[in-house]
Every structure is written in structure tokens, then in C-alpha cells.
Amino acid sequence: MATPITCHVLDTLTGRPAHGVHTTLTLLVPLGPDPAPPYTGTTDADGRIKSWANNNSGPPLAEIYGALKKHNEYMVWELKFVTAPYFGPNNTFWPEVVLRFLVDPKEDHYHVPLLLGPWSYTTYRGS
């Protein structure tokens, strides 16, 4: 299975992809007896995270996503973008941007773009 959740960050100040933004992806609902640790990634030169690391401390993202799909479980995931280092110290109102979104088990892929500036941000469900 391809990576079921992807994202990218575009810098609205420069009109360019935001390279080097550290991001975590965490399953919030449903929680099992041993919640999965967050998955981590950093945006590439195109501002995208196409795959997630799990630091060898849990199952791959596709495995968890697939298991929940099989059980027809709705999911709530959280993306946390650590934006302060990208803009530099004290240069942004948003040191972190946290997005929570609902995932329908009938869907195979979610893409979550973040349009980011030092003083504002917006997001939407991409394709």
C-alpha cells in the first residue's frame, strides 16, 4: 500500500515550497492498548513529505491505516508542523501549526497541504 497520508508546505511569503519543516503525524482516535508513537518526517525540496519514519518503535503507517480500514474504523490524525525553525527565532506568530482531521475508512489516501506565512496559515484537503 502506498503512503496513505501525505502533506506539503508552501511558503506564502516567498511563493516557494517550504523545505526542512519537521513534522509529526499522530493517530489520536481510535487508541489501542499501546498507542502508536508519532511518525516523523521533514519536508523535502518540493515542500512535501511522501513517507513517514516510525523510528523502529511501531508498525509502519500503511499497516496501521490498513488495519483500521479493514475494521471500518474512523480515525482522527494530527499533523504538527514545527515552523519556528523554518522562519527563524521570533519571526513567526505560529511556532507550531497543529492540524487535526477526520479520516473515513472508505478512503485510501489523504493529502493535507499547508499554506504557511509568518502571520497566517490555511489548509484544505488535497488530492
Tab-separated table of N, CA, C and O in Angstrom:
chain	number	residue	atom	x	y	z
A	1	MET	N	0.845	-1.184	0.000
A	1	MET	CA	0.000	0.000	0.000
A	1	MET	C	0.885	1.241	0.000
A	1	MET	O	1.861	1.324	0.723
A	2	ALA	N	0.530	2.216	-0.829
A	2	ALA	CA	1.237	3.500	-0.855
A	2	ALA	C	0.992	4.234	0.462
A	2	ALA	O	0.088	3.889	1.214
A	3	THR	N	1.797	5.250	0.720
A	3	THR	CA	1.630	6.032	1.943
A	3	THR	C	0.223	6.638	1.953
A	3	THR	O	-0.133	7.396	1.062
A	4	PRO	N	-0.590	6.315	2.975
A	4	PRO	CA	-1.979	6.760	2.981
A	4	PRO	C	-2.187	8.224	3.353
A	4	PRO	O	-3.225	8.794	3.048
A	5	ILE	N	-1.215	8.839	4.023
A	5	ILE	CA	-1.336	10.251	4.413
A	5	ILE	C	-0.059	10.962	3.981
A	5	ILE	O	1.044	10.577	4.370
A	6	THR	N	-0.240	11.988	3.161
A	6	THR	CA	0.883	12.797	2.710
A	6	THR	C	0.550	14.269	2.946
A	6	THR	O	-0.597	14.622	3.201
A	7	CYS	N	1.573	15.107	2.872
A	7	CYS	CA	1.338	16.538	3.076
A	7	CYS	C	2.412	17.329	2.344
A	7	CYS	O	3.416	16.770	1.910
A	8	HIS	N	2.160	18.599	2.216
A	8	HIS	CA	3.209	19.503	1.759
A	8	HIS	C	2.964	20.892	2.331
A	8	HIS	O	1.859	21.217	2.747
A	9	VAL	N	4.038	21.666	2.363
A	9	VAL	CA	4.002	23.009	2.941
A	9	VAL	C	4.496	23.992	1.886
A	9	VAL	O	5.570	23.810	1.303
A	10	LEU	N	3.684	25.013	1.644
A	10	LEU	CA	4.060	26.080	0.715
A	10	LEU	C	4.179	27.387	1.493
A	10	LEU	O	3.301	27.730	2.284
A	11	ASP	N	5.271	28.088	1.288
A	11	ASP	CA	5.533	29.357	1.960
A	11	ASP	C	4.840	30.467	1.155
A	11	ASP	O	5.220	30.749	0.018
A	12	THR	N	3.813	31.074	1.734
A	12	THR	CA	3.054	32.100	1.015
A	12	THR	C	3.809	33.425	0.926
A	12	THR	O	3.458	34.268	0.103
A	13	LEU	N	4.832	33.607	1.744
A	13	LEU	CA	5.629	34.838	1.684
A	13	LEU	C	6.548	34.834	0.465
A	13	LEU	O	6.676	35.830	-0.233
A	14	THR	N	7.152	33.677	0.207
A	14	THR	CA	8.098	33.576	-0.908
A	14	THR	C	7.468	32.975	-2.166
A	14	THR	O	8.046	33.062	-3.245
A	15	GLY	N	6.324	32.306	-1.993
A	15	GLY	CA	5.707	31.619	-3.120
A	15	GLY	C	6.437	30.349	-3.510
A	15	GLY	O	6.303	29.852	-4.622
A	16	ARG	N	7.205	29.801	-2.588
A	16	ARG	CA	8.032	28.615	-2.846
A	16	ARG	C	7.692	27.498	-1.855
A	16	ARG	O	7.126	27.764	-0.791
A	17	PRO	N	8.085	26.271	-2.165
A	17	PRO	CA	7.927	25.181	-1.188
A	17	PRO	C	8.756	25.473	0.067
A	17	PRO	O	9.824	26.087	-0.014
A	18	ALA	N	8.241	25.038	1.206
A	18	ALA	CA	8.952	25.213	2.482
A	18	ALA	C	9.778	23.955	2.748
A	18	ALA	O	9.246	22.906	3.121
A	19	HIS	N	11.064	24.043	2.536
A	19	HIS	CA	11.985	22.919	2.715
A	19	HIS	C	12.474	22.848	4.152
A	19	HIS	O	12.791	23.869	4.752
A	20	GLY	N	12.512	21.653	4.729
A	20	GLY	CA	13.109	21.451	6.050
A	20	GLY	C	12.181	21.638	7.227
A	20	GLY	O	12.651	21.821	8.351
A	21	VAL	N	10.864	21.580	7.024
A	21	VAL	CA	9.919	21.724	8.139
A	21	VAL	C	9.701	20.345	8.772
A	21	VAL	O	9.174	19.431	8.132
A	22	HIS	N	10.136	20.214	10.027
A	22	HIS	CA	9.966	18.961	10.754
A	22	HIS	C	8.490	18.798	11.115
A	22	HIS	O	7.852	19.747	11.575
A	23	THR	N	7.967	17.578	10.916
A	23	THR	CA	6.543	17.329	11.100
A	23	THR	C	6.331	15.982	11.774
A	23	THR	O	7.080	15.032	11.522
A	24	THR	N	5.325	15.915	12.652
A	24	THR	CA	4.934	14.631	13.229
A	24	THR	C	3.495	14.335	12.818
A	24	THR	O	2.679	15.233	12.629
A	25	LEU	N	3.203	13.053	12.704
A	25	LEU	CA	1.871	12.551	12.382
A	25	LEU	C	1.497	11.558	13.469
A	25	LEU	O	2.214	10.588	13.695
A	26	THR	N	0.382	11.831	14.156
A	26	THR	CA	-0.013	11.014	15.300
A	26	THR	C	-1.452	10.562	15.154
A	26	THR	O	-2.331	11.385	14.851
A	27	LEU	N	-1.702	9.287	15.397
A	27	LEU	CA	-3.063	8.762	15.440
A	27	LEU	C	-3.660	9.104	16.798
A	27	LEU	O	-3.123	8.726	17.831
A	28	LEU	N	-4.776	9.840	16.811
A	28	LEU	CA	-5.428	10.222	18.068
A	28	LEU	C	-6.610	9.323	18.399
A	28	LEU	O	-6.846	9.014	19.564
A	29	VAL	N	-7.395	8.933	17.399
A	29	VAL	CA	-8.589	8.109	17.603
A	29	VAL	C	-8.650	7.113	16.459
A	29	VAL	O	-8.510	7.509	15.301
A	30	PRO	N	-8.877	5.827	16.688
A	30	PRO	CA	-9.011	5.190	17.987
A	30	PRO	C	-7.640	4.889	18.586
A	30	PRO	O	-6.677	4.713	17.861
A	31	LEU	N	-7.601	4.825	19.887
A	31	LEU	CA	-6.377	4.463	20.591
A	31	LEU	C	-6.490	3.027	21.061
A	31	LEU	O	-7.510	2.626	21.610
A	32	GLY	N	-5.449	2.279	20.840
A	32	GLY	CA	-5.420	0.907	21.315
A	32	GLY	C	-4.744	0.839	22.667
A	32	GLY	O	-4.420	1.867	23.272
A	33	PRO	N	-4.509	-0.371	23.150
A	33	PRO	CA	-3.839	-0.513	24.450
A	33	PRO	C	-2.417	0.031	24.429
A	33	PRO	O	-1.906	0.501	25.430
A	34	ASP	N	-1.782	-0.026	23.265
A	34	ASP	CA	-0.443	0.527	23.098
A	34	ASP	C	-0.484	1.536	21.957
A	34	ASP	O	-0.289	1.179	20.789
A	35	PRO	N	-0.775	2.800	22.264
A	35	PRO	CA	-0.881	3.791	21.192
A	35	PRO	C	0.396	3.842	20.358
A	35	PRO	O	1.497	3.706	20.881
A	36	ALA	N	0.221	4.024	19.069
A	36	ALA	CA	1.375	4.121	18.176
A	36	ALA	C	2.133	5.412	18.453
A	36	ALA	O	1.517	6.461	18.644
A	37	PRO	N	3.449	5.349	18.497
A	37	PRO	CA	4.211	6.589	18.649
A	37	PRO	C	4.052	7.431	17.388
A	37	PRO	O	3.664	6.914	16.342
A	38	PRO	N	4.344	8.716	17.486
A	38	PRO	CA	4.187	9.558	16.299
A	38	PRO	C	5.149	9.139	15.191
A	38	PRO	O	6.251	8.662	15.454
A	39	TYR	N	4.690	9.332	13.983
A	39	TYR	CA	5.546	9.162	12.813
A	39	TYR	C	6.188	10.514	12.552
A	39	TYR	O	5.616	11.554	12.873
A	40	THR	N	7.376	10.518	11.970
A	40	THR	CA	8.093	11.771	11.751
A	40	THR	C	8.506	11.906	10.291
A	40	THR	O	8.694	10.913	9.582
A	41	GLY	N	8.630	13.151	9.871
A	41	GLY	CA	9.114	13.443	8.531
A	41	GLY	C	9.559	14.889	8.461
A	41	GLY	O	9.231	15.700	9.332
A	42	THR	N	10.302	15.207	7.421
A	42	THR	CA	10.766	16.566	7.169
A	42	THR	C	10.496	16.885	5.709
A	42	THR	O	10.763	16.048	4.833
A	43	THR	N	9.970	18.065	5.454
A	43	THR	CA	9.645	18.413	4.076
A	43	THR	C	10.903	18.444	3.204
A	43	THR	O	11.959	18.916	3.631
A	44	ASP	N	10.748	17.927	1.991
A	44	ASP	CA	11.854	17.882	1.040
A	44	ASP	C	11.952	19.210	0.270
A	44	ASP	O	11.242	20.170	0.597
A	45	ALA	N	12.787	19.254	-0.737
A	45	ALA	CA	12.992	20.493	-1.503
A	45	ALA	C	11.715	20.966	-2.192
A	45	ALA	O	11.564	22.155	-2.474
A	46	ASP	N	10.783	20.040	-2.419
A	46	ASP	CA	9.497	20.383	-3.023
A	46	ASP	C	8.444	20.694	-1.956
A	46	ASP	O	7.269	20.870	-2.261
A	47	GLY	N	8.866	20.727	-0.671
A	47	GLY	CA	7.951	21.031	0.433
A	47	GLY	C	7.062	19.862	0.817
A	47	GLY	O	6.108	20.035	1.567
A	48	ARG	N	7.371	18.656	0.345
A	48	ARG	CA	6.490	17.502	0.552
A	48	ARG	C	7.069	16.482	1.528
A	48	ARG	O	8.284	16.329	1.625
A	49	ILE	N	6.159	15.800	2.208
A	49	ILE	CA	6.515	14.600	2.964
A	49	ILE	C	5.736	13.469	2.304
A	49	ILE	O	4.511	13.447	2.339
A	50	LYS	N	6.482	12.565	1.684
A	50	LYS	CA	5.871	11.475	0.930
A	50	LYS	C	5.896	10.166	1.693
A	50	LYS	O	5.211	9.212	1.330
A	51	SER	N	6.725	10.080	2.729
A	51	SER	CA	6.779	8.879	3.560
A	51	SER	C	7.131	9.291	4.989
A	51	SER	O	7.701	10.355	5.211
A	52	TRP	N	6.774	8.426	5.927
A	52	TRP	CA	6.923	8.727	7.349
A	52	TRP	C	7.806	7.687	8.018
A	52	TRP	O	7.662	6.498	7.767
A	53	ALA	N	8.691	8.141	8.901
A	53	ALA	CA	9.538	7.243	9.691
A	53	ALA	C	8.837	6.924	10.995
A	53	ALA	O	8.130	7.762	11.554
A	54	ASN	N	9.042	5.715	11.468
A	54	ASN	CA	8.464	5.353	12.765
A	54	ASN	C	9.541	5.036	13.790
A	54	ASN	O	9.246	4.533	14.864
A	55	ASN	N	10.783	5.321	13.464
A	55	ASN	CA	11.911	5.123	14.377
A	55	ASN	C	11.968	3.705	14.932
A	55	ASN	O	12.381	3.481	16.061
A	56	ASN	N	11.496	2.730	14.147
A	56	ASN	CA	11.520	1.312	14.511
A	56	ASN	C	10.842	1.020	15.834
A	56	ASN	O	11.169	0.050	16.507
A	57	SER	N	9.904	1.869	16.227
A	57	SER	CA	9.237	1.644	17.517
A	57	SER	C	7.765	1.289	17.356
A	57	SER	O	7.012	1.347	18.306
A	58	GLY	N	7.358	0.929	16.173
A	58	GLY	CA	5.969	0.557	15.949
A	58	GLY	C	5.772	0.126	14.517
A	58	GLY	O	6.694	0.175	13.710
A	59	PRO	N	4.570	-0.288	14.194
A	59	PRO	CA	4.303	-0.737	12.827
A	59	PRO	C	4.330	0.416	11.832
A	59	PRO	O	4.101	1.568	12.195
A	60	PRO	N	4.585	0.111	10.573
A	60	PRO	CA	4.550	1.150	9.553
A	60	PRO	C	3.161	1.774	9.450
A	60	PRO	O	2.151	1.144	9.756
A	61	LEU	N	3.123	3.019	8.998
A	61	LEU	CA	1.876	3.752	8.878
A	61	LEU	C	0.860	3.002	8.017
A	61	LEU	O	-0.309	2.891	8.384
A	62	ALA	N	1.288	2.468	6.890
A	62	ALA	CA	0.363	1.771	5.995
A	62	ALA	C	-0.282	0.565	6.691
A	62	ALA	O	-1.448	0.259	6.451
A	63	GLU	N	0.457	-0.087	7.563
A	63	GLU	CA	-0.083	-1.250	8.281
A	63	GLU	C	-1.189	-0.831	9.257
A	63	GLU	O	-2.251	-1.448	9.318
A	64	ILE	N	-0.954	0.211	10.037
A	64	ILE	CA	-1.970	0.691	10.989
A	64	ILE	C	-3.196	1.194	10.241
A	64	ILE	O	-4.321	0.860	10.577
A	65	TYR	N	-2.964	2.001	9.213
A	65	TYR	CA	-4.058	2.559	8.421
A	65	TYR	C	-4.880	1.426	7.800
A	65	TYR	O	-6.112	1.432	7.850
A	66	GLY	N	-4.202	0.448	7.230
A	66	GLY	CA	-4.887	-0.681	6.599
A	66	GLY	C	-5.711	-1.491	7.577
A	66	GLY	O	-6.840	-1.908	7.280
A	67	ALA	N	-5.177	-1.729	8.772
A	67	ALA	CA	-5.905	-2.500	9.789
A	67	ALA	C	-7.173	-1.768	10.228
A	67	ALA	O	-8.235	-2.389	10.387
A	68	LEU	N	-7.081	-0.471	10.409
A	68	LEU	CA	-8.255	0.295	10.817
A	68	LEU	C	-9.285	0.362	9.696
A	68	LEU	O	-10.489	0.315	9.943
A	69	LYS	N	-8.828	0.434	8.448
A	69	LYS	CA	-9.747	0.410	7.301
A	69	LYS	C	-10.528	-0.912	7.272
A	69	LYS	O	-11.725	-0.921	7.035
A	70	LYS	N	-9.822	-2.021	7.513
A	70	LYS	CA	-10.470	-3.338	7.481
A	70	LYS	C	-11.580	-3.442	8.515
A	70	LYS	O	-12.562	-4.135	8.326
A	71	HIS	N	-11.390	-2.771	9.645
A	71	HIS	CA	-12.395	-2.802	10.725
A	71	HIS	C	-13.392	-1.653	10.594
A	71	HIS	O	-14.184	-1.413	11.501
A	72	ASN	N	-13.328	-0.926	9.475
A	72	ASN	CA	-14.235	0.181	9.197
A	72	ASN	C	-14.216	1.236	10.309
A	72	ASN	O	-15.243	1.772	10.701
A	73	GLU	N	-13.016	1.510	10.824
A	73	GLU	CA	-12.846	2.472	11.919
A	73	GLU	C	-12.542	3.866	11.379
A	73	GLU	O	-11.603	4.051	10.616
A	74	TYR	N	-13.346	4.846	11.785
A	74	TYR	CA	-12.991	6.241	11.509
A	74	TYR	C	-11.776	6.588	12.344
A	74	TYR	O	-11.592	6.052	13.443
A	75	MET	N	-10.947	7.469	11.828
A	75	MET	CA	-9.706	7.827	12.505
A	75	MET	C	-9.601	9.344	12.615
A	75	MET	O	-10.080	10.065	11.745
A	76	VAL	N	-8.967	9.798	13.674
A	76	VAL	CA	-8.576	11.200	13.798
A	76	VAL	C	-7.055	11.211	13.893
A	76	VAL	O	-6.472	10.547	14.761
A	77	TRP	N	-6.440	11.934	12.979
A	77	TRP	CA	-4.986	12.072	12.938
A	77	TRP	C	-4.614	13.524	13.220
A	77	TRP	O	-5.404	14.433	12.980
A	78	GLU	N	-3.403	13.716	13.709
A	78	GLU	CA	-2.878	15.055	13.972
A	78	GLU	C	-1.559	15.228	13.237
A	78	GLU	O	-0.665	14.384	13.353
A	79	LEU	N	-1.456	16.303	12.502
A	79	LEU	CA	-0.195	16.741	11.913
A	79	LEU	C	0.312	17.932	12.717
A	79	LEU	O	-0.440	18.886	12.954
A	80	LYS	N	1.561	17.863	13.167
A	80	LYS	CA	2.164	19.006	13.867
A	80	LYS	C	3.402	19.437	13.079
A	80	LYS	O	4.366	18.689	12.958
A	81	PHE	N	3.308	20.644	12.525
A	81	PHE	CA	4.398	21.229	11.762
A	81	PHE	C	5.175	22.160	12.692
A	81	PHE	O	4.601	23.092	13.250
A	82	VAL	N	6.464	21.924	12.860
A	82	VAL	CA	7.305	22.772	13.710
A	82	VAL	C	7.868	23.880	12.816
A	82	VAL	O	8.827	23.676	12.077
A	83	THR	N	7.228	25.039	12.880
A	83	THR	CA	7.500	26.099	11.915
A	83	THR	C	8.496	27.161	12.381
A	83	THR	O	9.065	27.873	11.560
A	84	ALA	N	8.720	27.288	13.692
A	84	ALA	CA	9.625	28.339	14.197
A	84	ALA	C	11.029	28.236	13.599
A	84	ALA	O	11.580	29.252	13.164
A	85	PRO	N	11.637	27.048	13.543
A	85	PRO	CA	12.978	26.988	12.952
A	85	PRO	C	13.008	27.369	11.471
A	85	PRO	O	14.006	27.908	10.989
A	86	TYR	N	11.918	27.119	10.775
A	86	TYR	CA	11.865	27.465	9.350
A	86	TYR	C	11.943	28.984	9.156
A	86	TYR	O	12.675	29.475	8.310
A	87	PHE	N	11.182	29.737	9.953
A	87	PHE	CA	11.167	31.195	9.816
A	87	PHE	C	12.299	31.869	10.587
A	87	PHE	O	12.646	33.007	10.304
A	88	GLY	N	12.844	31.197	11.591
A	88	GLY	CA	13.890	31.779	12.425
A	88	GLY	C	13.304	32.297	13.733
A	88	GLY	O	12.095	32.542	13.830
A	89	PRO	N	14.148	32.472	14.751
A	89	PRO	CA	13.681	32.887	16.084
A	89	PRO	C	12.869	34.182	16.042
A	89	PRO	O	13.287	35.167	15.436
A	90	ASN	N	11.707	34.139	16.662
A	90	ASN	CA	10.832	35.302	16.830
A	90	ASN	C	10.356	35.925	15.511
A	90	ASN	O	9.991	37.099	15.492
A	91	ASN	N	10.350	35.147	14.445
A	91	ASN	CA	9.925	35.678	13.146
A	91	ASN	C	8.579	35.138	12.686
A	91	ASN	O	8.228	35.319	11.526
A	92	THR	N	7.855	34.466	13.573
A	92	THR	CA	6.548	33.956	13.203
A	92	THR	C	5.619	33.975	14.400
A	92	THR	O	6.048	33.788	15.531
A	93	PHE	N	4.369	34.191	14.128
A	93	PHE	CA	3.329	34.121	15.157
A	93	PHE	C	2.981	32.670	15.478
A	93	PHE	O	2.409	32.375	16.506
A	94	TRP	N	3.314	31.751	14.569
A	94	TRP	CA	2.946	30.334	14.676
A	94	TRP	C	4.203	29.476	14.830
A	94	TRP	O	4.725	28.976	13.838
A	95	PRO	N	4.711	29.274	16.052
A	95	PRO	CA	5.888	28.419	16.223
A	95	PRO	C	5.603	26.964	15.851
A	95	PRO	O	6.504	26.232	15.452
A	96	GLU	N	4.332	26.566	15.981
A	96	GLU	CA	3.871	25.252	15.537
A	96	GLU	C	2.483	25.426	14.931
A	96	GLU	O	1.714	26.269	15.375
A	97	VAL	N	2.188	24.616	13.942
A	97	VAL	CA	0.841	24.558	13.393
A	97	VAL	C	0.348	23.133	13.599
A	97	VAL	O	1.000	22.183	13.155
A	98	VAL	N	-0.774	22.988	14.292
A	98	VAL	CA	-1.339	21.676	14.584
A	98	VAL	C	-2.667	21.549	13.843
A	98	VAL	O	-3.557	22.385	14.008
A	99	LEU	N	-2.766	20.505	13.033
A	99	LEU	CA	-3.982	20.236	12.269
A	99	LEU	C	-4.516	18.865	12.658
A	99	LEU	O	-3.765	17.892	12.655
A	100	ARG	N	-5.787	18.798	12.988
A	100	ARG	CA	-6.438	17.518	13.274
A	100	ARG	C	-7.499	17.292	12.215
A	100	ARG	O	-8.244	18.210	11.874
A	101	PHE	N	-7.563	16.056	11.714
A	101	PHE	CA	-8.504	15.779	10.640
A	101	PHE	C	-9.073	14.376	10.771
A	101	PHE	O	-8.433	13.468	11.281
A	102	LEU	N	-10.312	14.254	10.299
A	102	LEU	CA	-11.064	13.002	10.356
A	102	LEU	C	-10.827	12.219	9.072
A	102	LEU	O	-10.904	12.771	7.978
A	103	VAL	N	-10.563	10.920	9.231
A	103	VAL	CA	-10.314	10.042	8.092
A	103	VAL	C	-11.417	8.992	8.019
A	103	VAL	O	-11.669	8.271	8.975
A	104	ASP	N	-12.066	8.945	6.864
A	104	ASP	CA	-13.111	7.965	6.577
A	104	ASP	C	-12.429	6.666	6.144
A	104	ASP	O	-11.588	6.685	5.235
A	105	PRO	N	-12.760	5.528	6.747
A	105	PRO	CA	-12.084	4.277	6.394
A	105	PRO	C	-12.326	3.840	4.948
A	105	PRO	O	-11.623	2.955	4.453
A	106	LYS	N	-13.289	4.431	4.277
A	106	LYS	CA	-13.538	4.069	2.878
A	106	LYS	C	-12.531	4.737	1.931
A	106	LYS	O	-12.443	4.371	0.767
A	107	GLU	N	-11.797	5.715	2.419
A	107	GLU	CA	-10.832	6.453	1.600
A	107	GLU	C	-9.442	5.815	1.719
A	107	GLU	O	-9.030	5.407	2.798
A	108	ASP	N	-8.725	5.777	0.600
A	108	ASP	CA	-7.392	5.164	0.594
A	108	ASP	C	-6.259	6.155	0.839
A	108	ASP	O	-5.170	5.757	1.233
A	109	HIS	N	-6.496	7.439	0.569
A	109	HIS	CA	-5.405	8.401	0.667
A	109	HIS	C	-5.929	9.769	1.083
A	109	HIS	O	-6.992	10.194	0.631
A	110	TYR	N	-5.168	10.418	1.939
A	110	TYR	CA	-5.436	11.804	2.331
A	110	TYR	C	-4.169	12.607	2.093
A	110	TYR	O	-3.081	12.202	2.497
A	111	HIS	N	-4.344	13.767	1.438
A	111	HIS	CA	-3.239	14.692	1.233
A	111	HIS	C	-3.634	16.011	1.891
A	111	HIS	O	-4.716	16.540	1.614
A	112	VAL	N	-2.767	16.517	2.781
A	112	VAL	CA	-3.084	17.709	3.570
A	112	VAL	C	-2.038	18.786	3.293
A	112	VAL	O	-0.944	18.750	3.851
A	113	PRO	N	-2.354	19.743	2.427
A	113	PRO	CA	-1.445	20.854	2.174
A	113	PRO	C	-1.571	21.930	3.266
A	113	PRO	O	-2.647	22.152	3.815
A	114	LEU	N	-0.462	22.589	3.537
A	114	LEU	CA	-0.432	23.723	4.461
A	114	LEU	C	0.150	24.911	3.708
A	114	LEU	O	1.270	24.841	3.203
A	115	LEU	N	-0.639	25.975	3.604
A	115	LEU	CA	-0.162	27.227	3.019
A	115	LEU	C	0.233	28.107	4.197
A	115	LEU	O	-0.618	28.500	5.003
A	116	LEU	N	1.514	28.408	4.306
A	116	LEU	CA	2.066	28.966	5.532
A	116	LEU	C	2.767	30.292	5.297
A	116	LEU	O	3.592	30.421	4.394
A	117	GLY	N	2.436	31.251	6.119
A	117	GLY	CA	3.149	32.519	6.176
A	117	GLY	C	3.542	32.775	7.622
A	117	GLY	O	3.096	32.073	8.531
A	118	PRO	N	4.352	33.777	7.885
A	118	PRO	CA	4.761	34.033	9.261
A	118	PRO	C	3.609	34.500	10.147
A	118	PRO	O	3.664	34.347	11.358
A	119	TRP	N	2.524	35.028	9.551
A	119	TRP	CA	1.439	35.572	10.356
A	119	TRP	C	0.094	34.894	10.098
A	119	TRP	O	-0.903	35.240	10.732
A	120	SER	N	0.047	33.954	9.157
A	120	SER	CA	-1.210	33.281	8.867
A	120	SER	C	-0.943	31.924	8.226
A	120	SER	O	0.168	31.660	7.747
A	121	TYR	N	-1.955	31.078	8.261
A	121	TYR	CA	-1.887	29.813	7.543
A	121	TYR	C	-3.302	29.383	7.165
A	121	TYR	O	-4.282	29.838	7.734
A	122	THR	N	-3.361	28.510	6.172
A	122	THR	CA	-4.608	27.893	5.776
A	122	THR	C	-4.310	26.482	5.300
A	122	THR	O	-3.164	26.154	4.979
A	123	THR	N	-5.340	25.667	5.269
A	123	THR	CA	-5.179	24.286	4.840
A	123	THR	C	-6.448	23.816	4.167
A	123	THR	O	-7.466	24.498	4.217
A	124	TYR	N	-6.367	22.695	3.534
A	124	TYR	CA	-7.520	22.098	2.870
A	124	TYR	C	-7.222	20.636	2.613
A	124	TYR	O	-6.078	20.186	2.779
A	125	ARG	N	-8.233	19.892	2.215
A	125	ARG	CA	-7.982	18.507	1.825
A	125	ARG	C	-7.592	18.491	0.362
A	125	ARG	O	-8.344	18.860	-0.513
A	126	GLY	N	-6.383	18.048	0.111
A	126	GLY	CA	-5.884	17.985	-1.245
A	126	GLY	C	-6.246	16.670	-1.911
A	126	GLY	O	-7.020	15.866	-1.390
A	127	SER	N	-5.624	16.435	-3.046
A	127	SER	CA	-5.892	15.199	-3.773
A	127	SER	C	-4.594	14.445	-4.030
A	127	SER	O	-3.534	14.921	-3.813
